[in-house]
């Protein structure tokens, strides 16, 4: 299971609608405390003295309700309530309300070395954002050798032996206007057990391509920010392999073949490589065809159905004319 410290949470590169807008107001000595789960908790019941099933291992969010409850207590009652709460090994507390009267929380947090953070976001917005951020971080993951690129909006994972041409194929696709996510080392992670996502396993090398004979290329600098993405849902896996004359490759595409990563099945294609085959164009066509399938159109299935209908009609016509000749 992944672990995340409070200091790591502050340093997460959260962009746009996932920016947590956090700042530390107390308990800096406890920034090394670990957050071990993607769930968060509202400690309203615990503040009132009910600690059965108290989820103390989660981030504690103090919103309007919690602060309003503390505000109606006397100073002594407020301190006593917080002292009971902070005796538990809480990772950190986050104040999300606009109230300024949070001095008691800051005082007790400092005393117990429990980080107290503040955000300018309201409780609802903050809860949605932090659940998304922590969900991404704690999602089941693995790192594989592959290249991930977005082609016509479809996340395509290119696999194959080293030297088969994955990076060269990706480079050609980038020059055609498609976008790169990662090369060589791709980190896969599962969201909600249903969506397979991919990103670069290493932030330093994420948008670099290794092309034999050219060396390391920085895609961002060569082609601009429009040629890269941070992450992408993987919707198609293409395995590049040397053409084997004795192997029977799929010629109709009527069967739905999948490959499983982290318990998620993803459409899978074996694409043989040999001299004269334009692999980047084939990858583009495969991505467009997968997009059509997601819109409900399957060319191979339609062809198969049309052929069966034609054969049935031809058989009926032959039988009709054969019977007519008997009269």
mmCIF file of C-alpha atoms in Angstrom:
data_model
loop_
_atom_site.group_PDB
_atom_site.id
_atom_site.type_symbol
_atom_site.label_atom_id
_atom_site.label_comp_id
_atom_site.label_asym_id
_atom_site.label_seq_id
_atom_site.Cartn_x
_atom_site.Cartn_y
_atom_site.Cartn_z
ATOM 1 C CA UNK A 1 0.000 0.000 0.000
ATOM 2 C CA UNK A 2 1.307 3.451 -0.899
ATOM 3 C CA UNK A 3 1.979 5.919 1.893
ATOM 4 C CA UNK A 4 1.886 9.677 1.685
ATOM 5 C CA UNK A 5 3.193 12.151 4.238
ATOM 6 C CA UNK A 6 1.489 15.440 5.006
ATOM 7 C CA UNK A 7 4.540 17.181 3.524
ATOM 8 C CA UNK A 8 4.080 15.153 0.316
ATOM 9 C CA UNK A 9 0.438 16.238 0.206
ATOM 10 C CA UNK A 10 1.524 19.874 0.324
ATOM 11 C CA UNK A 11 4.005 19.240 -2.482
ATOM 12 C CA UNK A 12 1.665 17.373 -4.828
ATOM 13 C CA UNK A 13 1.581 19.023 -8.235
ATOM 14 C CA UNK A 14 -2.196 19.577 -8.300
ATOM 15 C CA UNK A 15 -3.296 21.644 -11.271
ATOM 16 C CA UNK A 16 -6.458 23.479 -12.314
ATOM 17 C CA UNK A 17 -9.581 22.033 -10.692
ATOM 18 C CA UNK A 18 -7.523 19.781 -8.398
ATOM 19 C CA UNK A 19 -5.558 22.570 -6.711
ATOM 20 C CA UNK A 20 -6.070 22.071 -2.976
ATOM 21 C CA UNK A 21 -4.851 25.586 -2.020
ATOM 22 C CA UNK A 22 -3.344 24.344 1.251
ATOM 23 C CA UNK A 23 -1.160 26.210 3.722
ATOM 24 C CA UNK A 24 0.278 25.173 7.106
ATOM 25 C CA UNK A 25 -0.856 27.140 10.154
ATOM 26 C CA UNK A 26 0.349 24.865 12.992
ATOM 27 C CA UNK A 27 2.030 21.549 13.847
ATOM 28 C CA UNK A 28 4.934 21.774 11.417
ATOM 29 C CA UNK A 29 6.877 19.234 13.500
ATOM 30 C CA UNK A 30 4.312 16.626 12.454
ATOM 31 C CA UNK A 31 4.576 17.099 8.698
ATOM 32 C CA UNK A 32 6.256 13.686 8.436
ATOM 33 C CA UNK A 33 3.057 11.974 9.621
ATOM 34 C CA UNK A 34 1.809 9.416 7.107
ATOM 35 C CA UNK A 35 -1.536 9.393 5.339
ATOM 36 C CA UNK A 36 -2.341 5.761 4.606
ATOM 37 C CA UNK A 37 -5.750 5.940 2.945
ATOM 38 C CA UNK A 38 -7.597 7.873 0.265
ATOM 39 C CA UNK A 39 -10.623 8.370 2.532
ATOM 40 C CA UNK A 40 -11.271 11.508 4.592
ATOM 41 C CA UNK A 41 -13.368 12.045 7.721
ATOM 42 C CA UNK A 42 -15.595 14.762 9.215
ATOM 43 C CA UNK A 43 -15.070 14.528 13.025
ATOM 44 C CA UNK A 44 -18.405 15.973 14.103
ATOM 45 C CA UNK A 45 -19.434 12.971 16.237
ATOM 46 C CA UNK A 46 -15.960 12.683 17.771
ATOM 47 C CA UNK A 47 -16.045 16.340 18.834
ATOM 48 C CA UNK A 48 -19.291 15.629 20.680
ATOM 49 C CA UNK A 49 -17.593 12.759 22.556
ATOM 50 C CA UNK A 50 -18.709 9.753 20.481
ATOM 51 C CA UNK A 51 -15.566 7.865 19.434
ATOM 52 C CA UNK A 52 -16.990 4.464 18.457
ATOM 53 C CA UNK A 53 -15.765 3.633 14.936
ATOM 54 C CA UNK A 54 -13.776 6.893 14.862
ATOM 55 C CA UNK A 55 -11.670 6.860 11.649
ATOM 56 C CA UNK A 56 -8.596 8.435 13.223
ATOM 57 C CA UNK A 57 -6.263 7.204 10.449
ATOM 58 C CA UNK A 58 -7.859 9.571 7.923
ATOM 59 C CA UNK A 59 -7.440 13.272 7.211
ATOM 60 C CA UNK A 60 -9.877 15.150 9.461
ATOM 61 C CA UNK A 61 -11.814 17.937 7.731
ATOM 62 C CA UNK A 62 -13.164 20.793 9.871
ATOM 63 C CA UNK A 63 -15.893 22.578 7.961
ATOM 64 C CA UNK A 64 -18.660 24.999 8.876
ATOM 65 C CA UNK A 65 -20.524 22.437 10.964
ATOM 66 C CA UNK A 66 -17.548 21.413 13.104
ATOM 67 C CA UNK A 67 -16.409 24.988 13.677
ATOM 68 C CA UNK A 68 -19.944 26.170 14.476
ATOM 69 C CA UNK A 69 -20.240 23.400 17.083
ATOM 70 C CA UNK A 70 -16.927 24.376 18.704
ATOM 71 C CA UNK A 71 -17.903 28.046 18.654
ATOM 72 C CA UNK A 72 -20.998 27.463 20.806
ATOM 73 C CA UNK A 73 -18.910 25.708 23.478
ATOM 74 C CA UNK A 74 -17.161 27.501 26.299
ATOM 75 C CA UNK A 75 -13.383 27.864 25.995
ATOM 76 C CA UNK A 76 -12.825 25.069 28.531
ATOM 77 C CA UNK A 77 -15.302 22.719 26.809
ATOM 78 C CA UNK A 78 -13.769 23.456 23.405
ATOM 79 C CA UNK A 79 -10.236 22.702 24.634
ATOM 80 C CA UNK A 80 -11.414 19.506 26.358
ATOM 81 C CA UNK A 81 -13.214 18.297 23.217
ATOM 82 C CA UNK A 82 -10.168 18.933 21.015
ATOM 83 C CA UNK A 83 -7.797 17.342 23.548
ATOM 84 C CA UNK A 84 -9.806 14.099 23.443
ATOM 85 C CA UNK A 85 -9.819 14.163 19.648
ATOM 86 C CA UNK A 86 -6.118 14.926 19.225
ATOM 87 C CA UNK A 87 -5.000 12.111 21.515
ATOM 88 C CA UNK A 88 -5.627 9.829 18.542
ATOM 89 C CA UNK A 89 -2.831 9.425 15.924
ATOM 90 C CA UNK A 90 -4.476 11.720 13.376
ATOM 91 C CA UNK A 91 -2.443 12.385 10.174
ATOM 92 C CA UNK A 92 -3.560 16.029 9.955
ATOM 93 C CA UNK A 93 -6.534 18.370 10.233
ATOM 94 C CA UNK A 94 -7.707 20.661 7.459
ATOM 95 C CA UNK A 95 -9.861 23.720 8.126
ATOM 96 C CA UNK A 96 -12.046 24.522 5.120
ATOM 97 C CA UNK A 97 -14.361 27.210 6.459
ATOM 98 C CA UNK A 98 -14.001 30.979 6.309
ATOM 99 C CA UNK A 99 -14.213 31.266 10.110
ATOM 100 C CA UNK A 100 -11.247 33.015 11.719
ATOM 101 C CA UNK A 101 -11.939 31.740 15.239
ATOM 102 C CA UNK A 102 -9.852 28.555 14.975
ATOM 103 C CA UNK A 103 -7.235 29.478 17.577
ATOM 104 C CA UNK A 104 -8.139 26.545 19.835
ATOM 105 C CA UNK A 105 -7.540 24.034 17.033
ATOM 106 C CA UNK A 106 -4.213 25.684 16.210
ATOM 107 C CA UNK A 107 -3.197 25.667 19.889
ATOM 108 C CA UNK A 108 -3.997 21.982 20.470
ATOM 109 C CA UNK A 109 -2.543 20.957 17.107
ATOM 110 C CA UNK A 110 0.729 22.678 17.954
ATOM 111 C CA UNK A 111 0.769 21.010 21.363
ATOM 112 C CA UNK A 112 0.337 17.493 19.930
ATOM 113 C CA UNK A 113 2.466 18.097 16.789
ATOM 114 C CA UNK A 114 -0.517 17.387 14.548
ATOM 115 C CA UNK A 115 -0.353 19.462 11.336
ATOM 116 C CA UNK A 116 -3.178 21.958 10.995
ATOM 117 C CA UNK A 117 -3.736 23.071 7.392
ATOM 118 C CA UNK A 118 -6.093 25.658 5.954
ATOM 119 C CA UNK A 119 -7.668 26.022 2.537
ATOM 120 C CA UNK A 120 -9.673 28.853 1.032
ATOM 121 C CA UNK A 121 -12.027 26.314 -0.567
ATOM 122 C CA UNK A 122 -15.367 25.476 0.993
ATOM 123 C CA UNK A 123 -15.964 21.996 2.404
ATOM 124 C CA UNK A 124 -17.802 20.552 -0.600
ATOM 125 C CA UNK A 125 -15.295 21.737 -3.202
ATOM 126 C CA UNK A 126 -12.327 20.700 -1.094
ATOM 127 C CA UNK A 127 -13.738 17.228 -0.345
ATOM 128 C CA UNK A 128 -14.307 16.563 -4.049
ATOM 129 C CA UNK A 129 -10.779 17.677 -4.938
ATOM 130 C CA UNK A 130 -8.893 15.864 -2.205
ATOM 131 C CA UNK A 131 -10.808 12.615 -2.785
ATOM 132 C CA UNK A 132 -9.806 12.806 -6.468
ATOM 133 C CA UNK A 133 -6.166 13.608 -5.651
ATOM 134 C CA UNK A 134 -5.850 10.880 -3.022
ATOM 135 C CA UNK A 135 -7.772 8.419 -5.207
ATOM 136 C CA UNK A 136 -5.211 8.906 -7.986
ATOM 137 C CA UNK A 137 -2.307 8.547 -5.569
ATOM 138 C CA UNK A 138 -3.530 5.409 -3.791
ATOM 139 C CA UNK A 139 -4.943 3.678 -6.881
ATOM 140 C CA UNK A 140 -3.486 0.196 -7.635
ATOM 141 C CA UNK A 141 -0.579 0.637 -10.046
ATOM 142 C CA UNK A 142 2.269 -1.054 -11.882
ATOM 143 C CA UNK A 143 5.092 0.052 -14.184
ATOM 144 C CA UNK A 144 5.572 -1.590 -17.583
ATOM 145 C CA UNK A 145 7.914 -1.209 -20.562
ATOM 146 C CA UNK A 146 5.842 0.493 -23.275
ATOM 147 C CA UNK A 147 5.067 3.779 -25.029
ATOM 148 C CA UNK A 148 1.831 5.664 -24.426
ATOM 149 C CA UNK A 149 0.472 8.125 -26.979
ATOM 150 C CA UNK A 150 -2.889 9.771 -27.667
ATOM 151 C CA UNK A 151 -4.129 9.192 -31.220
ATOM 152 C CA UNK A 152 -7.362 10.888 -32.296
ATOM 153 C CA UNK A 153 -8.398 11.100 -28.636
ATOM 154 C CA UNK A 154 -7.742 7.402 -27.994
ATOM 155 C CA UNK A 155 -5.043 6.448 -25.486
ATOM 156 C CA UNK A 156 -2.888 3.879 -27.313
ATOM 157 C CA UNK A 157 -0.355 1.767 -25.416
ATOM 158 C CA UNK A 158 2.387 0.511 -27.757
ATOM 159 C CA UNK A 159 4.121 -2.652 -26.581
ATOM 160 C CA UNK A 160 6.786 -4.899 -28.035
ATOM 161 C CA UNK A 161 10.365 -6.062 -27.645
ATOM 162 C CA UNK A 162 13.131 -3.513 -27.300
ATOM 163 C CA UNK A 163 14.164 -2.221 -30.732
ATOM 164 C CA UNK A 164 10.894 -3.163 -32.465
ATOM 165 C CA UNK A 165 10.162 0.500 -33.269
ATOM 166 C CA UNK A 166 7.816 1.784 -30.566
ATOM 167 C CA UNK A 167 9.629 5.108 -30.120
ATOM 168 C CA UNK A 168 10.042 5.654 -33.869
ATOM 169 C CA UNK A 169 6.335 4.974 -34.358
ATOM 170 C CA UNK A 170 5.501 7.424 -31.573
ATOM 171 C CA UNK A 171 7.801 10.050 -33.113
ATOM 172 C CA UNK A 172 6.067 9.762 -36.485
ATOM 173 C CA UNK A 173 2.657 10.024 -34.796
ATOM 174 C CA UNK A 174 3.772 13.155 -32.934
ATOM 175 C CA UNK A 175 4.846 14.787 -36.211
ATOM 176 C CA UNK A 176 1.328 14.020 -37.487
ATOM 177 C CA UNK A 177 -0.197 16.049 -34.649
ATOM 178 C CA UNK A 178 -0.839 13.402 -32.005
ATOM 179 C CA UNK A 179 0.264 13.703 -28.385
ATOM 180 C CA UNK A 180 2.763 11.808 -26.272
ATOM 181 C CA UNK A 181 2.260 10.790 -22.660
ATOM 182 C CA UNK A 182 5.261 8.564 -21.868
ATOM 183 C CA UNK A 183 8.000 6.472 -23.449
ATOM 184 C CA UNK A 184 9.876 3.406 -22.193
ATOM 185 C CA UNK A 185 8.471 3.323 -18.625
ATOM 186 C CA UNK A 186 4.706 3.763 -18.286
ATOM 187 C CA UNK A 187 2.938 3.768 -14.933
ATOM 188 C CA UNK A 188 -0.504 2.170 -15.083
ATOM 189 C CA UNK A 189 -3.091 2.781 -12.382
ATOM 190 C CA UNK A 190 -6.718 1.815 -11.978
ATOM 191 C CA UNK A 191 -9.403 4.335 -11.058
ATOM 192 C CA UNK A 192 -12.451 2.902 -9.279
ATOM 193 C CA UNK A 193 -11.461 -0.525 -10.608
ATOM 194 C CA UNK A 194 -12.916 0.393 -14.017
ATOM 195 C CA UNK A 195 -10.686 2.936 -15.769
ATOM 196 C CA UNK A 196 -7.091 2.126 -16.732
ATOM 197 C CA UNK A 197 -4.941 5.255 -16.732
ATOM 198 C CA UNK A 198 -1.338 5.737 -17.829
ATOM 199 C CA UNK A 199 1.345 8.314 -17.123
ATOM 200 C CA UNK A 200 5.122 8.565 -17.113
ATOM 201 C CA UNK A 201 6.772 6.532 -14.356
ATOM 202 C CA UNK A 202 9.412 9.218 -13.904
ATOM 203 C CA UNK A 203 8.636 12.941 -13.994
ATOM 204 C CA UNK A 204 12.141 13.781 -15.245
ATOM 205 C CA UNK A 205 12.006 11.479 -18.298
ATOM 206 C CA UNK A 206 8.236 11.604 -18.874
ATOM 207 C CA UNK A 207 8.189 13.577 -22.152
ATOM 208 C CA UNK A 208 11.461 12.305 -23.601
ATOM 209 C CA UNK A 209 11.879 9.832 -26.444
ATOM 210 C CA UNK A 210 14.877 7.555 -26.936
ATOM 211 C CA UNK A 211 15.431 7.027 -30.663
ATOM 212 C CA UNK A 212 18.347 4.849 -31.702
ATOM 213 C CA UNK A 213 20.803 6.880 -33.757
ATOM 214 C CA UNK A 214 19.400 10.212 -32.531
ATOM 215 C CA UNK A 215 19.583 9.748 -28.771
ATOM 216 C CA UNK A 216 17.249 11.379 -26.252
ATOM 217 C CA UNK A 217 14.702 13.854 -27.658
ATOM 218 C CA UNK A 218 12.683 16.324 -25.600
ATOM 219 C CA UNK A 219 9.246 16.249 -27.207
ATOM 220 C CA UNK A 220 8.053 19.311 -25.302
ATOM 221 C CA UNK A 221 10.939 21.449 -26.581
ATOM 222 C CA UNK A 222 10.889 20.078 -30.128
ATOM 223 C CA UNK A 223 7.143 20.171 -30.805
ATOM 224 C CA UNK A 224 5.697 22.387 -28.055
ATOM 225 C CA UNK A 225 3.302 21.808 -25.185
ATOM 226 C CA UNK A 226 0.528 20.870 -27.609
ATOM 227 C CA UNK A 227 2.389 17.607 -28.332
ATOM 228 C CA UNK A 228 2.318 16.266 -24.769
ATOM 229 C CA UNK A 229 -0.115 15.158 -22.074
ATOM 230 C CA UNK A 230 0.442 14.316 -18.407
ATOM 231 C CA UNK A 231 -1.830 11.278 -18.339
ATOM 232 C CA UNK A 232 -4.440 9.514 -20.436
ATOM 233 C CA UNK A 233 -6.971 6.714 -20.184
ATOM 234 C CA UNK A 234 -5.693 3.633 -22.003
ATOM 235 C CA UNK A 235 -8.360 2.502 -24.462
ATOM 236 C CA UNK A 236 -6.320 0.365 -26.875
ATOM 237 C CA UNK A 237 -3.215 -1.826 -26.522
ATOM 238 C CA UNK A 238 -1.166 -2.568 -29.650
ATOM 239 C CA UNK A 239 1.598 -5.161 -29.476
ATOM 240 C CA UNK A 240 4.258 -4.717 -32.164
ATOM 241 C CA UNK A 241 6.100 -7.910 -33.121
ATOM 242 C CA UNK A 242 8.317 -9.198 -35.912
ATOM 243 C CA UNK A 243 6.308 -10.704 -38.758
ATOM 244 C CA UNK A 244 6.157 -14.505 -38.369
ATOM 245 C CA UNK A 245 5.135 -16.136 -41.685
ATOM 246 C CA UNK A 246 3.945 -19.275 -39.934
ATOM 247 C CA UNK A 247 1.626 -17.376 -37.577
ATOM 248 C CA UNK A 248 -2.043 -16.832 -38.384
ATOM 249 C CA UNK A 249 -2.816 -13.169 -37.750
ATOM 250 C CA UNK A 250 -6.354 -11.840 -37.370
ATOM 251 C CA UNK A 251 -7.560 -10.817 -40.853
ATOM 252 C CA UNK A 252 -11.177 -9.916 -40.082
ATOM 253 C CA UNK A 253 -11.149 -8.336 -36.614
ATOM 254 C CA UNK A 254 -14.515 -9.892 -35.763
ATOM 255 C CA UNK A 255 -13.287 -11.217 -32.404
ATOM 256 C CA UNK A 256 -13.012 -8.868 -29.434
ATOM 257 C CA UNK A 257 -9.566 -9.642 -27.991
ATOM 258 C CA UNK A 258 -8.569 -7.962 -24.734
ATOM 259 C CA UNK A 259 -5.581 -7.764 -22.415
ATOM 260 C CA UNK A 260 -5.910 -7.370 -18.669
ATOM 261 C CA UNK A 261 -3.966 -4.977 -16.462
ATOM 262 C CA UNK A 262 -4.913 -4.339 -12.827
ATOM 263 C CA UNK A 263 -8.128 -6.294 -13.369
ATOM 264 C CA UNK A 264 -9.295 -4.099 -16.271
ATOM 265 C CA UNK A 265 -9.820 -5.576 -19.758
ATOM 266 C CA UNK A 266 -8.638 -3.363 -22.633
ATOM 267 C CA UNK A 267 -8.998 -3.993 -26.411
ATOM 268 C CA UNK A 268 -5.815 -5.646 -27.726
ATOM 269 C CA UNK A 269 -4.297 -5.897 -31.216
ATOM 270 C CA UNK A 270 -1.242 -7.820 -32.420
ATOM 271 C CA UNK A 271 0.382 -5.804 -35.204
ATOM 272 C CA UNK A 272 3.136 -7.581 -37.189
ATOM 273 C CA UNK A 273 6.086 -5.439 -38.276
ATOM 274 C CA UNK A 274 8.020 -6.011 -41.490
ATOM 275 C CA UNK A 275 9.653 -4.000 -44.242
ATOM 276 C CA UNK A 276 7.131 -1.998 -46.263
ATOM 277 C CA UNK A 277 4.447 -1.758 -43.581
ATOM 278 C CA UNK A 278 3.621 1.796 -42.493
ATOM 279 C CA UNK A 279 3.108 1.177 -38.783
ATOM 280 C CA UNK A 280 2.160 4.776 -37.793
ATOM 281 C CA UNK A 281 -0.684 4.804 -40.344
ATOM 282 C CA UNK A 282 -1.874 1.390 -39.124
ATOM 283 C CA UNK A 283 -1.870 2.677 -35.539
ATOM 284 C CA UNK A 284 -3.915 5.703 -36.628
ATOM 285 C CA UNK A 285 -6.451 3.480 -38.409
ATOM 286 C CA UNK A 286 -6.633 1.154 -35.392
ATOM 287 C CA UNK A 287 -7.335 4.147 -33.120
ATOM 288 C CA UNK A 288 -10.044 5.499 -35.449
ATOM 289 C CA UNK A 289 -11.610 2.046 -35.728
ATOM 290 C CA UNK A 290 -11.636 1.708 -31.931
ATOM 291 C CA UNK A 291 -13.287 5.102 -31.687
ATOM 292 C CA UNK A 292 -15.999 3.952 -34.083
ATOM 293 C CA UNK A 293 -16.547 0.825 -31.976
ATOM 294 C CA UNK A 294 -17.064 2.977 -28.907
ATOM 295 C CA UNK A 295 -19.698 4.896 -30.878
ATOM 296 C CA UNK A 296 -21.476 1.609 -31.598
ATOM 297 C CA UNK A 297 -20.199 0.811 -35.109
ATOM 298 C CA UNK A 298 -18.180 -2.374 -35.728
ATOM 299 C CA UNK A 299 -17.049 -2.744 -39.351
ATOM 300 C CA UNK A 300 -15.948 -6.389 -39.006
ATOM 301 C CA UNK A 301 -19.210 -7.407 -37.364
ATOM 302 C CA UNK A 302 -21.257 -5.546 -39.997
ATOM 303 C CA UNK A 303 -19.253 -7.228 -42.790
ATOM 304 C CA UNK A 304 -19.847 -10.638 -41.224
ATOM 305 C CA UNK A 305 -23.590 -9.998 -40.877
ATOM 306 C CA UNK A 306 -23.826 -8.743 -44.480
ATOM 307 C CA UNK A 307 -22.004 -11.819 -45.755
ATOM 308 C CA UNK A 308 -24.342 -14.145 -43.848
ATOM 309 C CA UNK A 309 -27.349 -12.250 -45.184
ATOM 310 C CA UNK A 310 -25.977 -12.433 -48.745
ATOM 311 C CA UNK A 311 -25.324 -16.165 -48.464
ATOM 312 C CA UNK A 312 -28.798 -16.740 -47.057
ATOM 313 C CA UNK A 313 -30.414 -14.710 -49.854
ATOM 314 C CA UNK A 314 -28.299 -16.478 -52.499
ATOM 315 C CA UNK A 315 -29.290 -19.865 -51.085
ATOM 316 C CA UNK A 316 -32.952 -18.843 -51.148
ATOM 317 C CA UNK A 317 -32.708 -17.598 -54.765
ATOM 318 C CA UNK A 318 -30.894 -20.759 -55.906
ATOM 319 C CA UNK A 319 -33.496 -22.925 -54.220
ATOM 320 C CA UNK A 320 -36.308 -20.872 -55.791
ATOM 321 C CA UNK A 321 -34.938 -21.070 -59.330
ATOM 322 C CA UNK A 322 -34.139 -24.760 -58.918
ATOM 323 C CA UNK A 323 -37.729 -25.502 -57.913
ATOM 324 C CA UNK A 324 -39.070 -23.319 -60.770
ATOM 325 C CA UNK A 325 -37.072 -25.314 -63.353
ATOM 326 C CA UNK A 326 -38.893 -28.455 -62.279
ATOM 327 C CA UNK A 327 -42.220 -27.153 -63.641
#
